[in-house]
Short mmCIF file of C-alpha atoms in Angstrom, two decimals:
data_model
loop_
_atom_site.label_atom_id
_atom_site.label_comp_id
_atom_site.label_asym_id
_atom_site.label_seq_id
_atom_site.Cartn_x
_atom_site.Cartn_y
_atom_site.Cartn_z
CA MET A 24 -9.10 36.10 -17.38
CA TYR A 25 -9.60 32.49 -16.66
CA ASP A 26 -9.68 29.51 -18.91
CA LYS A 27 -13.48 28.56 -18.99
CA LYS A 28 -12.50 24.97 -19.37
CA MET A 29 -10.99 25.06 -16.03
CA ALA A 30 -14.19 25.85 -14.41
CA LEU A 31 -15.40 22.30 -14.88
CA ILE A 32 -12.32 21.10 -12.96
CA TYR A 33 -12.63 23.76 -10.16
CA ILE A 34 -16.33 22.90 -9.69
CA LEU A 35 -15.38 19.01 -9.55
CA ASP A 36 -12.75 19.87 -6.95
CA ILE A 37 -15.07 21.87 -4.89
CA LEU A 38 -17.78 19.12 -4.85
CA ARG A 39 -15.08 16.65 -3.87
CA GLU A 40 -13.78 18.61 -0.96
CA TYR A 41 -16.77 20.50 0.29
CA SER A 42 -19.84 18.24 -0.39
CA ASP A 43 -21.27 14.87 0.83
CA LYS A 44 -24.72 13.59 1.63
CA ASP A 45 -24.84 15.76 4.62
CA HIS A 46 -23.33 18.79 3.23
CA LEU A 47 -25.08 19.83 -0.05
CA LEU A 48 -23.68 22.92 -2.02
CA THR A 49 -26.28 25.20 -3.82
CA GLN A 50 -25.25 26.92 -7.03
CA GLN A 51 -24.64 30.22 -5.11
CA ASP A 52 -22.34 28.18 -2.57
CA ILE A 53 -20.36 27.00 -5.52
CA ILE A 54 -19.99 30.41 -7.01
CA LYS A 55 -18.84 31.82 -3.72
CA LYS A 56 -16.24 29.24 -3.45
CA LEU A 57 -15.07 29.68 -7.09
CA LYS A 58 -14.53 33.32 -6.18
CA ASN A 59 -12.98 32.89 -2.83
CA ILE A 60 -10.69 29.86 -3.73
CA TYR A 61 -9.88 30.38 -7.35
CA PHE A 62 -10.57 34.10 -7.81
CA ILE A 63 -13.01 33.81 -10.67
CA ASP A 64 -16.65 35.09 -11.14
CA ILE A 65 -19.05 32.78 -12.87
CA GLU A 66 -22.78 32.82 -13.63
CA ARG A 67 -25.30 30.49 -12.12
CA ARG A 68 -26.13 29.25 -15.73
CA THR A 69 -22.53 28.25 -16.22
CA VAL A 70 -22.43 26.15 -12.88
CA SER A 71 -25.58 24.37 -13.84
CA THR A 72 -24.09 23.47 -17.33
CA ASN A 73 -20.87 22.37 -15.83
CA ILE A 74 -22.54 20.10 -13.40
CA GLU A 75 -24.70 18.54 -16.02
CA LEU A 76 -21.52 17.99 -18.12
CA LEU A 77 -19.97 16.10 -15.18
CA ILE A 78 -23.07 14.00 -14.67
CA GLU A 79 -23.01 13.10 -18.46
CA HIS A 80 -19.39 12.05 -18.10
CA GLY A 81 -20.24 9.48 -15.27
CA TYR A 82 -19.78 11.64 -12.12
CA ASP A 83 -22.10 10.57 -9.45
CA ILE A 84 -23.40 14.08 -8.58
CA ILE A 85 -26.79 14.04 -6.66
CA LYS A 86 -29.11 16.99 -6.52
CA GLY A 87 -31.01 17.30 -3.20
CA VAL A 88 -34.82 17.38 -2.99
CA ASN A 89 -34.55 20.99 -1.58
CA GLY A 90 -31.85 22.03 -4.01
CA GLY A 91 -27.96 21.81 -3.67
CA TYR A 92 -25.66 19.13 -5.10
CA TYR A 93 -23.10 16.53 -3.57
CA LEU A 94 -20.57 14.18 -5.09
CA ASN A 95 -21.88 10.83 -4.00
CA GLU A 96 -19.88 7.85 -5.51
CA ARG A 97 -16.05 8.40 -4.78
CA GLU A 98 -13.09 6.03 -5.46
CA PHE A 99 -13.38 4.73 -1.87
CA ASN A 100 -16.11 5.53 0.68
CA GLU A 101 -15.40 6.37 4.25
CA ASN A 102 -15.36 2.80 5.65
CA GLY A 103 -13.17 1.79 2.84
CA ILE A 104 -10.65 4.43 3.57
CA LYS A 105 -10.71 3.84 7.25
CA TYR A 106 -9.99 -0.02 6.68
CA LEU A 107 -7.01 0.87 4.34
CA ILE A 108 -5.47 3.40 6.74
CA ASP A 109 -5.85 0.85 9.59
CA ALA A 110 -4.17 -1.78 7.55
CA ILE A 111 -1.37 0.64 6.64
CA TYR A 112 -0.72 1.56 10.15
CA SER A 113 -0.79 -2.17 11.09
CA SER A 114 1.93 -3.13 8.71
CA LYS A 115 5.25 -2.89 10.54
CA SER A 116 7.13 -3.05 7.11
CA ILE A 117 6.02 0.35 6.32
CA PRO A 118 7.94 3.26 8.02
CA GLY A 119 6.04 5.49 10.16
CA THR A 120 6.51 8.78 8.11
CA GLN A 121 5.67 6.79 4.93
CA ALA A 122 2.45 5.39 6.58
CA LYS A 123 1.37 8.89 7.54
CA ASN A 124 1.96 10.30 4.07
CA ILE A 125 0.01 7.41 2.25
CA SER A 126 -2.75 7.79 4.79
CA LYS A 127 -3.10 11.57 4.05
CA LYS A 128 -3.44 10.80 0.41
CA LEU A 129 -6.02 8.17 1.01
CA TYR A 130 -8.25 10.24 3.14
CA SER A 131 -7.86 13.52 0.95
CA ILE A 132 -10.25 11.46 -1.32
CA LEU A 133 -13.19 12.14 1.05
CA SER A 134 -14.83 15.54 1.78
CA ARG A 135 -13.33 17.48 4.52
CA TYR A 136 -16.35 16.58 6.57
CA GLU A 137 -15.66 12.93 6.30
CA GLN A 138 -11.99 13.14 6.87
CA LYS A 139 -10.99 11.67 10.22
CA ASP A 140 -8.21 12.74 12.73
CA TYR A 141 -5.92 9.78 12.65
CA SER A 142 -3.53 11.42 15.07
CA TYR A 143 -4.33 8.94 17.76
CA LEU A 144 -2.41 6.38 15.55
CA TYR A 145 0.88 8.54 15.98
CA LYS A 146 2.38 6.36 18.65
CA SER A 147 1.98 3.33 16.53
CA THR A 148 4.35 4.73 13.97
CA GLU A 149 7.15 4.64 16.60
CA ILE A 150 6.88 1.15 17.81
CA ASN A 151 8.84 -1.68 16.26
CA ARG A 152 8.29 -0.52 12.74
CA SER A 153 10.71 -0.72 9.57
CA SER A 154 13.05 2.18 9.08
CA ASN A 155 13.59 1.28 5.34
CA ASN A 156 11.91 3.91 3.37
CA ASP A 157 12.81 2.15 0.12
CA ILE A 158 10.64 -0.78 0.80
CA PHE A 159 8.13 -0.12 -1.97
CA LEU A 160 11.03 0.63 -4.42
CA ASN A 161 12.49 -2.65 -3.33
CA ILE A 162 9.33 -4.42 -4.10
CA GLU A 163 9.01 -2.85 -7.51
CA LEU A 164 12.52 -3.80 -8.51
CA ILE A 165 12.01 -7.34 -7.33
CA ASN A 166 8.80 -7.60 -9.28
CA GLU A 167 10.42 -6.30 -12.42
CA ALA A 168 13.36 -8.81 -11.98
CA ILE A 169 10.83 -11.61 -11.67
CA ARG A 170 8.81 -10.59 -14.58
CA SER A 171 12.17 -10.16 -16.65
CA ASN A 172 13.48 -13.60 -15.29
CA LYS A 173 16.76 -11.85 -14.15
CA LYS A 174 18.92 -12.27 -11.03
CA ILE A 175 19.28 -9.51 -8.69
CA SER A 176 22.13 -8.43 -6.39
CA PHE A 177 21.87 -6.48 -2.98
CA VAL A 178 23.55 -5.80 0.29
CA TYR A 179 21.71 -7.32 3.28
CA LEU A 180 21.23 -5.91 6.63
CA SER A 181 20.78 -7.47 10.11
CA TYR A 182 20.95 -6.38 13.72
CA ASP A 183 24.29 -6.26 15.37
CA GLU A 184 24.93 -6.95 19.25
CA LYS A 185 23.92 -3.29 19.98
CA GLY A 186 20.54 -3.55 18.29
CA LYS A 187 21.49 -1.38 15.34
CA LEU A 188 21.18 -2.40 11.59
CA ALA A 189 24.48 -3.22 10.16
CA GLU A 190 25.49 -4.71 6.76
CA ARG A 191 26.14 -8.48 6.66
CA ARG A 192 29.29 -9.72 5.25
CA GLU A 193 30.97 -6.41 5.54
CA GLY A 194 28.80 -5.16 2.80
CA LYS A 195 29.57 -7.74 0.25
CA ARG A 196 26.75 -8.20 -2.21
CA TYR A 197 24.38 -11.25 -2.46
CA TYR A 198 23.54 -12.68 -5.88
CA VAL A 199 20.18 -14.53 -6.18
CA SER A 200 17.55 -15.72 -8.58
CA PRO A 201 14.17 -14.06 -7.35
CA TYR A 202 11.10 -16.43 -7.50
CA PHE A 203 8.16 -15.32 -5.23
CA LEU A 204 7.29 -12.23 -3.22
CA ILE A 205 5.18 -13.03 0.04
CA ASN A 206 3.45 -10.82 2.53
CA ASN A 207 3.44 -12.88 5.78
CA PHE A 208 1.90 -11.35 8.84
CA ASN A 209 2.50 -7.84 7.45
CA LYS A 210 6.23 -8.58 6.71
CA TYR A 211 7.52 -8.93 3.11
CA TYR A 212 9.84 -11.73 2.01
CA LEU A 213 11.57 -13.02 -0.93
CA ILE A 214 11.82 -16.57 -1.85
CA CYS A 215 15.04 -17.04 -4.07
CA GLY A 216 17.69 -19.41 -4.98
CA SER A 217 21.49 -19.21 -5.84
CA ASP A 218 23.76 -21.03 -8.38
CA TYR A 219 25.75 -22.51 -5.49
CA GLN A 220 23.17 -24.19 -3.11
CA ASN A 221 20.52 -26.70 -3.87
CA TYR A 222 18.02 -25.17 -1.45
CA HIS A 223 16.10 -21.81 -1.47
CA PHE A 224 16.48 -18.81 0.84
CA ASN A 225 13.89 -16.51 2.49
CA TYR A 226 15.10 -12.78 2.75
CA ARG A 227 13.15 -9.95 4.56
CA ILE A 228 12.56 -7.31 1.83
CA GLU A 229 12.93 -4.48 4.34
CA TYR A 230 16.56 -5.59 5.08
CA MET A 231 17.58 -5.51 1.46
CA LYS A 232 19.58 -2.57 0.43
CA ASP A 233 20.73 -1.24 -2.95
CA ILE A 234 19.01 -3.79 -5.10
CA VAL A 235 20.29 -4.01 -8.65
CA ILE A 236 18.68 -6.05 -11.62
CA THR A 237 21.43 -7.95 -13.38
CA GLN A 238 21.79 -9.06 -17.10
CA TYR A 239 21.85 -12.71 -16.01
CA ASP A 240 18.86 -15.04 -16.26
CA CYS A 241 17.44 -16.78 -13.21
CA ARG A 242 18.22 -20.28 -12.35
CA PRO A 243 14.71 -22.14 -12.73
CA TYR A 244 13.26 -22.72 -9.33
CA GLN A 245 12.35 -26.12 -10.51
CA ASN A 246 15.99 -26.98 -10.35
CA ILE A 247 16.14 -26.10 -6.66
CA GLU A 248 15.73 -29.33 -4.60
CA THR A 249 13.68 -27.59 -1.80
CA LEU A 250 11.25 -26.13 -4.31
CA GLY A 251 11.16 -28.56 -7.32
CA GLU A 252 8.80 -29.21 -10.12
CA LYS A 253 5.66 -29.63 -8.04
CA PHE A 254 6.22 -26.55 -5.91
CA ASP A 255 2.94 -24.95 -4.60
CA ILE A 256 3.44 -21.50 -3.31
CA THR A 257 0.11 -21.35 -1.42
CA LYS A 258 0.87 -24.66 0.37
CA HIS A 259 4.38 -23.46 1.10
CA ILE A 260 3.13 -20.37 2.72
CA ASN A 261 0.68 -22.38 4.86
CA ASP A 262 3.25 -24.87 5.84
CA HIS A 263 5.95 -22.40 6.78
CA ILE A 264 4.41 -20.08 9.52
CA TYR A 265 6.40 -16.95 9.92
CA MET A 266 8.57 -18.07 7.05
CA PHE A 267 10.86 -20.14 9.07
CA GLY A 268 12.81 -22.80 7.08
CA GLY A 269 13.35 -26.31 7.87
CA GLU A 270 11.55 -29.65 7.42
CA VAL A 271 7.71 -29.74 7.65
CA ILE A 272 6.40 -32.48 10.04
CA ASN A 273 2.96 -33.62 11.19
CA SER A 274 2.35 -33.43 14.99
CA THR A 275 -0.53 -34.06 17.44
CA ILE A 276 -1.26 -31.82 20.38
CA GLU A 277 -3.69 -32.04 23.12
CA LEU A 278 -5.70 -29.03 24.19
CA THR A 279 -6.81 -29.23 28.01
CA ASN A 280 -8.48 -25.78 27.93
CA GLN A 281 -11.49 -25.35 25.61
CA ASN A 282 -10.80 -21.57 25.42
CA ALA A 283 -7.50 -22.53 23.66
CA ILE A 284 -9.34 -23.81 20.60
CA THR A 285 -10.17 -20.35 19.56
CA TYR A 286 -6.41 -19.19 19.67
CA VAL A 287 -5.25 -22.43 17.69
CA ILE A 288 -7.77 -21.61 15.02
CA ASP A 289 -6.83 -18.06 14.71
#
């Protein structure tokens, strides 16, 4: 004996997965899928009542001219999902396996007819991508530290002469005051300061390991000479392309090829 209240959820799941504007489901179709997938028998009148309840509660379920139903409005449409998945695969900060898992969850929102085969992107997961599976955890911890105005400590990684990631300073921990998180050209950075230098640091978040939020309050970024009272994070990002440090200078360049203008503007 099934819980009749679950029929509402089952019907919604069936409409999500098996219906769209090109694939309408009749009440009989829904009854068959309820039996084949969830092993329950249900009457046409009950299907109709549950669909009306879903519509009353805000679900955009459309009835076709010739009968049949489909779920129209979803969290994201097909184009929106494709854009998000392309953005995820374009980000070298997200490890390949994680990019695949996130993408699967995204296109599961669509009906099975709208879901696309993104296996053609497989090779892009193997080329010059981060191997740090904790990048989202790192971002979450840093965000919490910034909100709480607390210092963090971490182990920092860099590539050795063999091209392998290794711990800097033989694994000794860094202690910093976190100020700003930045996504720059699909790489994540932390702008931070220390108690011992009067200038700020940029750290790649994917190279940070074992982040711990301490009990100590941050040093105000206004007290850091290279940031200061009038620090403007937007201007800073625009002035420091690729997050390199150093002094910002004005320069003049001459373009002898008109086609180069497009690349400079980009």
